[in-house]
Amino acid sequence: MNPLTQFRKLPIRLLLSALALVVGAALTVVPALAADAVGLSTEFIAGTSATGGGISFDEIDVAAKTDTGPDKWKARIDTKGASQLYVVRNTFQVGGHTGWHTHPGPSLISVTSGTITAYDGDDPTCTPHVYPAGTGFIDSGGENHVHLLRNEGGVPAVTVAMQLLPPGAGRRIGAPAPGNCPF
């Protein structure tokens, strides 16, 4: 075989291989990218986004109960290892939303004005859960609890969330749209 002829064919084979890889990658189906928040502003009340650190706690193992009156009440918080606490105020403009996301730990969320509608990523019927001002709800957290919060009302809405997370973990983790809701 003529070495000059073989040398001329090598770049063509390389070019065709590269082209095949590009076409194959373009035809590959990929999940939808995580949606960013729209019309949402976040203010840190405790903890900060600048340093990526919340208020630090050593391992928590606390229980409380009240036996007075006809109703008995009790609470328990038990963590394994240190934790970081964040308290954030989220302001949702009309039509604003969080984008699909999750958190590595639980959040207690209170709606202080307006109305927030929550959607769960694992709900095949995309059932809206509506929370008006003065109510609250719990986001259990964890990598499998993908959700989205929206302001579907006619006025801005505000929530205050208390989040307990592992040290160094991202406070909010974007997730692809699960495909169960039309948005």
JSON list of N, CA, C and O in Angstrom, two decimals, residues 16 28 31 46 78 80 103 111 123 134 165:
[
{"chain": "A", "resi": 16, "resn": "LEU", "atom": "N", "xyz": [-14.89, 11.56, 9.45]},
{"chain": "A", "resi": 16, "resn": "LEU", "atom": "CA", "xyz": [-16.15, 10.83, 9.40]},
{"chain": "A", "resi": 16, "resn": "LEU", "atom": "C", "xyz": [-16.51, 10.25, 10.77]},
{"chain": "A", "resi": 16, "resn": "LEU", "atom": "O", "xyz": [-17.68, 10.26, 11.18]},
{"chain": "A", "resi": 28, "resn": "THR", "atom": "N", "xyz": [-29.37, 11.67, 20.59]},
{"chain": "A", "resi": 28, "resn": "THR", "atom": "CA", "xyz": [-29.58, 11.03, 21.87]},
{"chain": "A", "resi": 28, "resn": "THR", "atom": "C", "xyz": [-30.62, 11.80, 22.67]},
{"chain": "A", "resi": 28, "resn": "THR", "atom": "O", "xyz": [-30.57, 13.02, 22.78]},
{"chain": "A", "resi": 31, "resn": "PRO", "atom": "N", "xyz": [-32.92, 13.93, 29.36]},
{"chain": "A", "resi": 31, "resn": "PRO", "atom": "CA", "xyz": [-34.01, 14.48, 30.15]},
{"chain": "A", "resi": 31, "resn": "PRO", "atom": "C", "xyz": [-33.97, 16.00, 30.11]},
{"chain": "A", "resi": 31, "resn": "PRO", "atom": "O", "xyz": [-32.93, 16.61, 29.88]},
{"chain": "A", "resi": 46, "resn": "ALA", "atom": "N", "xyz": [-31.31, 33.70, 58.49]},
{"chain": "A", "resi": 46, "resn": "ALA", "atom": "CA", "xyz": [-30.27, 33.01, 59.28]},
{"chain": "A", "resi": 46, "resn": "ALA", "atom": "C", "xyz": [-29.52, 32.09, 58.33]},
{"chain": "A", "resi": 46, "resn": "ALA", "atom": "O", "xyz": [-30.11, 31.42, 57.50]},
{"chain": "A", "resi": 78, "resn": "ASP", "atom": "N", "xyz": [-33.92, 14.37, 65.92]},
{"chain": "A", "resi": 78, "resn": "ASP", "atom": "CA", "xyz": [-32.79, 13.48, 66.13]},
{"chain": "A", "resi": 78, "resn": "ASP", "atom": "C", "xyz": [-31.96, 13.45, 64.85]},
{"chain": "A", "resi": 78, "resn": "ASP", "atom": "O", "xyz": [-32.41, 12.92, 63.84]},
{"chain": "A", "resi": 80, "resn": "LYS", "atom": "N", "xyz": [-28.12, 12.63, 63.00]},
{"chain": "A", "resi": 80, "resn": "LYS", "atom": "CA", "xyz": [-26.86, 11.88, 63.12]},
{"chain": "A", "resi": 80, "resn": "LYS", "atom": "C", "xyz": [-25.78, 12.78, 62.55]},
{"chain": "A", "resi": 80, "resn": "LYS", "atom": "O", "xyz": [-25.76, 13.05, 61.35]},
{"chain": "A", "resi": 103, "resn": "HIS", "atom": "N", "xyz": [-34.36, 19.31, 48.27]},
{"chain": "A", "resi": 103, "resn": "HIS", "atom": "CA", "xyz": [-33.44, 19.74, 49.33]},
{"chain": "A", "resi": 103, "resn": "HIS", "atom": "C", "xyz": [-32.90, 18.50, 50.03]},
{"chain": "A", "resi": 103, "resn": "HIS", "atom": "O", "xyz": [-33.60, 17.50, 50.13]},
{"chain": "A", "resi": 111, "resn": "VAL", "atom": "N", "xyz": [-46.57, 30.27, 55.07]},
{"chain": "A", "resi": 111, "resn": "VAL", "atom": "CA", "xyz": [-46.99, 31.26, 54.07]},
{"chain": "A", "resi": 111, "resn": "VAL", "atom": "C", "xyz": [-47.42, 32.49, 54.85]},
{"chain": "A", "resi": 111, "resn": "VAL", "atom": "O", "xyz": [-48.37, 32.42, 55.64]},
{"chain": "A", "resi": 123, "resn": "ASP", "atom": "N", "xyz": [-46.34, 12.78, 41.86]},
{"chain": "A", "resi": 123, "resn": "ASP", "atom": "CA", "xyz": [-47.80, 12.71, 41.80]},
{"chain": "A", "resi": 123, "resn": "ASP", "atom": "C", "xyz": [-48.24, 12.65, 40.34]},
{"chain": "A", "resi": 123, "resn": "ASP", "atom": "O", "xyz": [-48.16, 13.65, 39.62]},
{"chain": "A", "resi": 134, "resn": "GLY", "atom": "N", "xyz": [-51.06, 32.36, 56.48]},
{"chain": "A", "resi": 134, "resn": "GLY", "atom": "CA", "xyz": [-51.42, 31.87, 57.80]},
{"chain": "A", "resi": 134, "resn": "GLY", "atom": "C", "xyz": [-51.37, 30.36, 57.93]},
{"chain": "A", "resi": 134, "resn": "GLY", "atom": "O", "xyz": [-51.63, 29.83, 59.00]},
{"chain": "A", "resi": 165, "resn": "LEU", "atom": "N", "xyz": [-30.18, 21.06, 57.35]},
{"chain": "A", "resi": 165, "resn": "LEU", "atom": "CA", "xyz": [-29.46, 20.35, 56.29]},
{"chain": "A", "resi": 165, "resn": "LEU", "atom": "C", "xyz": [-28.13, 19.80, 56.79]},
{"chain": "A", "resi": 165, "resn": "LEU", "atom": "O", "xyz": [-27.57, 20.31, 57.77]}
]
